Amino acid sequence: MNEINQTTIASGIIAIALIVGAIVFTTGGDVRSGTKTFDVVMENNRYNPSEIVASVGDRVIINFENRDPVAHGVALPQFNATVPGGHVPAGGTARMEFVADRPIDTDAAVCGGPNPSDTTDDHGEELKVRVI
Ligand SMILES: [Cu+2]
């Protein structure tokens, strides 16, 4: 009888320890690398929102929905990030994902040129990406 009780108690302690450990591990993982997801609508050659902000270390996911009859190019070469083919197709959607491993303040709208600072031949849109 006594042995059974001790075994039961010991099993209970181990189970609680495993649960607490799992909670600590999960929470710690979230704190170290949070995921920020943004939904950006492209319409009339403008993006909404036109600025997103993330923290260094965040995994950033941007879901684009292009409501325009033309494709729009987006890229963040600093994070080696873009969408399939480099453009969000006309009337289509695309996803861009990257780890924001350093601070930055740039424009991810790159229609018309591979250089994100070149806005001379794009549609005039802007998607400011700030990592702070
Ligand atoms: Cu464009």
PDB file of C-alpha atoms and ligand atoms in Angstrom:
ATOM      1  CA  MET A   1       0.000   0.000   0.000  1.00  0.00           C
ATOM      2  CA  ASN A   2       2.720   2.404   1.022  1.00  0.00           C
ATOM      3  CA  GLU A   3       4.800   1.511  -2.038  1.00  0.00           C
ATOM      4  CA  ILE A   4       1.883   2.185  -4.327  1.00  0.00           C
ATOM      5  CA  ASN A   5       1.345   5.592  -2.784  1.00  0.00           C
ATOM      6  CA  GLN A   6       5.027   6.492  -3.155  1.00  0.00           C
ATOM      7  CA  THR A   7       5.018   5.394  -6.790  1.00  0.00           C
ATOM      8  CA  THR A   8       1.862   7.375  -7.447  1.00  0.00           C
ATOM      9  CA  ILE A   9       3.321  10.486  -5.805  1.00  0.00           C
ATOM     10  CA  ALA A  10       6.602  10.127  -7.670  1.00  0.00           C
ATOM     11  CA  SER A  11       4.774   9.734 -10.984  1.00  0.00           C
ATOM     12  CA  GLY A  12       2.688  12.794 -10.188  1.00  0.00           C
ATOM     13  CA  ILE A  13       5.770  14.888  -9.441  1.00  0.00           C
ATOM     14  CA  ILE A  14       7.440  13.797 -12.690  1.00  0.00           C
ATOM     15  CA  ALA A  15       4.277  14.583 -14.675  1.00  0.00           C
ATOM     16  CA  ILE A  16       4.015  18.056 -13.126  1.00  0.00           C
ATOM     17  CA  ALA A  17       7.710  18.694 -13.778  1.00  0.00           C
ATOM     18  CA  LEU A  18       7.286  17.732 -17.428  1.00  0.00           C
ATOM     19  CA  ILE A  19       4.267  20.017 -17.825  1.00  0.00           C
ATOM     20  CA  VAL A  20       6.021  22.966 -16.165  1.00  0.00           C
ATOM     21  CA  GLY A  21       9.104  22.318 -18.272  1.00  0.00           C
ATOM     22  CA  ALA A  22       7.035  22.281 -21.443  1.00  0.00           C
ATOM     23  CA  ILE A  23       5.346  25.555 -20.519  1.00  0.00           C
ATOM     24  CA  VAL A  24       8.671  27.260 -19.733  1.00  0.00           C
ATOM     25  CA  PHE A  25      10.226  25.951 -22.930  1.00  0.00           C
ATOM     26  CA  THR A  26       7.286  27.077 -25.090  1.00  0.00           C
ATOM     27  CA  THR A  27       7.095  30.535 -23.526  1.00  0.00           C
ATOM     28  CA  GLY A  28      10.852  30.977 -23.810  1.00  0.00           C
ATOM     29  CA  GLY A  29      10.714  30.073 -27.487  1.00  0.00           C
ATOM     30  CA  ASP A  30       8.041  32.663 -28.149  1.00  0.00           C
ATOM     31  CA  VAL A  31       9.969  35.374 -26.358  1.00  0.00           C
ATOM     32  CA  ARG A  32      13.185  34.666 -28.238  1.00  0.00           C
ATOM     33  CA  SER A  33      11.675  34.667 -31.708  1.00  0.00           C
ATOM     34  CA  GLY A  34       8.254  36.207 -32.026  1.00  0.00           C
ATOM     35  CA  THR A  35       6.387  35.974 -35.276  1.00  0.00           C
ATOM     36  CA  LYS A  36       4.741  39.078 -36.673  1.00  0.00           C
ATOM     37  CA  THR A  37       2.247  38.632 -39.488  1.00  0.00           C
ATOM     38  CA  PHE A  38       1.047  41.503 -41.649  1.00  0.00           C
ATOM     39  CA  ASP A  39      -1.677  41.568 -44.292  1.00  0.00           C
ATOM     40  CA  VAL A  40      -0.924  44.152 -46.952  1.00  0.00           C
ATOM     41  CA  VAL A  41      -3.474  45.085 -49.626  1.00  0.00           C
ATOM     42  CA  MET A  42      -2.219  46.535 -52.907  1.00  0.00           C
ATOM     43  CA  GLU A  43      -4.814  48.743 -54.526  1.00  0.00           C
ATOM     44  CA  ASN A  44      -4.644  51.703 -56.895  1.00  0.00           C
ATOM     45  CA  ASN A  45      -0.851  51.442 -56.826  1.00  0.00           C
ATOM     46  CA  ARG A  46      -0.748  52.010 -53.091  1.00  0.00           C
ATOM     47  CA  TYR A  47      -0.174  49.587 -50.232  1.00  0.00           C
ATOM     48  CA  ASN A  48      -2.267  49.418 -47.108  1.00  0.00           C
ATOM     49  CA  PRO A  49      -0.701  49.473 -44.586  1.00  0.00           C
ATOM     50  CA  SER A  50       2.184  51.361 -46.186  1.00  0.00           C
ATOM     51  CA  GLU A  51       4.457  50.848 -43.223  1.00  0.00           C
ATOM     52  CA  ILE A  52       5.168  47.871 -41.015  1.00  0.00           C
ATOM     53  CA  VAL A  53       7.290  47.734 -37.893  1.00  0.00           C
ATOM     54  CA  ALA A  54       8.986  44.700 -36.400  1.00  0.00           C
ATOM     55  CA  SER A  55      11.568  44.032 -33.731  1.00  0.00           C
ATOM     56  CA  VAL A  56      15.036  42.645 -34.281  1.00  0.00           C
ATOM     57  CA  GLY A  57      14.795  38.868 -34.047  1.00  0.00           C
ATOM     58  CA  ASP A  58      11.203  38.664 -35.234  1.00  0.00           C
ATOM     59  CA  ARG A  59      10.144  36.243 -37.919  1.00  0.00           C
ATOM     60  CA  VAL A  60       8.116  38.442 -40.240  1.00  0.00           C
ATOM     61  CA  ILE A  61       5.419  37.160 -42.552  1.00  0.00           C
ATOM     62  CA  ILE A  62       3.796  39.529 -45.034  1.00  0.00           C
ATOM     63  CA  ASN A  63       0.722  38.298 -46.898  1.00  0.00           C
ATOM     64  CA  PHE A  64       0.111  40.434 -49.965  1.00  0.00           C
ATOM     65  CA  GLU A  65      -3.184  40.772 -51.771  1.00  0.00           C
ATOM     66  CA  ASN A  66      -2.904  42.589 -55.070  1.00  0.00           C
ATOM     67  CA  ARG A  67      -6.222  44.071 -56.242  1.00  0.00           C
ATOM     68  CA  ASP A  68      -4.614  45.930 -59.132  1.00  0.00           C
ATOM     69  CA  PRO A  69      -4.584  44.828 -62.784  1.00  0.00           C
ATOM     70  CA  VAL A  70      -0.775  44.991 -62.768  1.00  0.00           C
ATOM     71  CA  ALA A  71       1.860  43.031 -60.866  1.00  0.00           C
ATOM     72  CA  HIS A  72       3.798  44.741 -58.095  1.00  0.00           C
ATOM     73  CA  GLY A  73       7.374  43.952 -57.160  1.00  0.00           C
ATOM     74  CA  VAL A  74       8.425  43.600 -53.544  1.00  0.00           C
ATOM     75  CA  ALA A  75      11.790  42.651 -52.125  1.00  0.00           C
ATOM     76  CA  LEU A  76      14.017  43.098 -49.131  1.00  0.00           C
ATOM     77  CA  PRO A  77      17.466  42.140 -50.410  1.00  0.00           C
ATOM     78  CA  GLN A  78      18.871  42.994 -46.979  1.00  0.00           C
ATOM     79  CA  PHE A  79      17.072  39.898 -45.672  1.00  0.00           C
ATOM     80  CA  ASN A  80      17.264  37.951 -48.929  1.00  0.00           C
ATOM     81  CA  ALA A  81      13.480  38.113 -49.005  1.00  0.00           C
ATOM     82  CA  THR A  82      10.993  38.447 -51.806  1.00  0.00           C
ATOM     83  CA  VAL A  83       7.895  36.737 -53.187  1.00  0.00           C
ATOM     84  CA  PRO A  84       7.867  33.945 -55.797  1.00  0.00           C
ATOM     85  CA  GLY A  85       9.032  35.488 -59.071  1.00  0.00           C
ATOM     86  CA  GLY A  86       9.708  38.801 -57.337  1.00  0.00           C
ATOM     87  CA  HIS A  87       6.214  40.127 -58.030  1.00  0.00           C
ATOM     88  CA  VAL A  88       2.761  39.798 -56.549  1.00  0.00           C
ATOM     89  CA  PRO A  89       0.689  38.905 -59.618  1.00  0.00           C
ATOM     90  CA  ALA A  90      -2.181  41.094 -60.782  1.00  0.00           C
ATOM     91  CA  GLY A  91      -5.283  40.104 -58.874  1.00  0.00           C
ATOM     92  CA  GLY A  92      -3.288  37.540 -56.913  1.00  0.00           C
ATOM     93  CA  THR A  93      -1.676  36.921 -53.584  1.00  0.00           C
ATOM     94  CA  ALA A  94       1.829  36.138 -52.399  1.00  0.00           C
ATOM     95  CA  ARG A  95       3.692  35.614 -49.176  1.00  0.00           C
ATOM     96  CA  MET A  96       7.038  36.978 -48.093  1.00  0.00           C
ATOM     97  CA  GLU A  97       8.811  35.652 -45.023  1.00  0.00           C
ATOM     98  CA  PHE A  98      12.087  36.529 -43.391  1.00  0.00           C
ATOM     99  CA  VAL A  99      13.886  36.790 -40.084  1.00  0.00           C
ATOM    100  CA  ALA A 100      14.527  40.417 -39.196  1.00  0.00           C
ATOM    101  CA  ASP A 101      18.011  39.852 -37.854  1.00  0.00           C
ATOM    102  CA  ARG A 102      19.083  43.500 -37.754  1.00  0.00           C
ATOM    103  CA  PRO A 103      17.671  47.023 -37.620  1.00  0.00           C
ATOM    104  CA  ILE A 104      16.616  48.560 -40.902  1.00  0.00           C
ATOM    105  CA  ASP A 105      14.517  51.363 -42.327  1.00  0.00           C
ATOM    106  CA  THR A 106      13.810  50.802 -45.988  1.00  0.00           C
ATOM    107  CA  ASP A 107      11.235  50.528 -48.753  1.00  0.00           C
ATOM    108  CA  ALA A 108      10.202  47.031 -49.832  1.00  0.00           C
ATOM    109  CA  ALA A 109       8.258  48.274 -52.864  1.00  0.00           C
ATOM    110  CA  VAL A 110      10.612  47.707 -55.786  1.00  0.00           C
ATOM    111  CA  CYS A 111       8.456  47.865 -58.895  1.00  0.00           C
ATOM    112  CA  GLY A 112      10.584  48.593 -61.909  1.00  0.00           C
ATOM    113  CA  GLY A 113      13.991  48.026 -60.406  1.00  0.00           C
ATOM    114  CA  PRO A 114      16.039  45.657 -58.312  1.00  0.00           C
ATOM    115  CA  ASN A 115      17.355  48.469 -56.149  1.00  0.00           C
ATOM    116  CA  PRO A 116      14.858  49.261 -53.366  1.00  0.00           C
ATOM    117  CA  SER A 117      16.058  52.833 -53.209  1.00  0.00           C
ATOM    118  CA  ASP A 118      15.187  53.319 -56.878  1.00  0.00           C
ATOM    119  CA  THR A 119      11.655  54.664 -56.952  1.00  0.00           C
ATOM    120  CA  THR A 120      11.990  56.505 -60.235  1.00  0.00           C
ATOM    121  CA  ASP A 121      10.272  53.945 -62.432  1.00  0.00           C
ATOM    122  CA  ASP A 122       7.831  52.198 -60.150  1.00  0.00           C
ATOM    123  CA  HIS A 123       4.128  52.763 -59.676  1.00  0.00           C
ATOM    124  CA  GLY A 124       4.814  55.238 -56.906  1.00  0.00           C
ATOM    125  CA  GLU A 125       3.858  52.878 -54.101  1.00  0.00           C
ATOM    126  CA  GLU A 126       5.667  52.554 -50.824  1.00  0.00           C
ATOM    127  CA  LEU A 127       5.983  49.865 -48.219  1.00  0.00           C
ATOM    128  CA  LYS A 128       8.215  51.135 -45.479  1.00  0.00           C
ATOM    129  CA  VAL A 129       9.716  48.322 -43.448  1.00  0.00           C
ATOM    130  CA  ARG A 130      11.208  49.350 -40.143  1.00  0.00           C
ATOM    131  CA  VAL A 131      12.975  46.885 -37.890  1.00  0.00           C
ATOM    132  CA  ILE A 132      13.818  48.432 -34.549  1.00  0.00           C
TER     133      ILE A 132
HETATM  134 CU    CU B   1       3.953  48.447 -58.483  1.00  0.00          CU
END
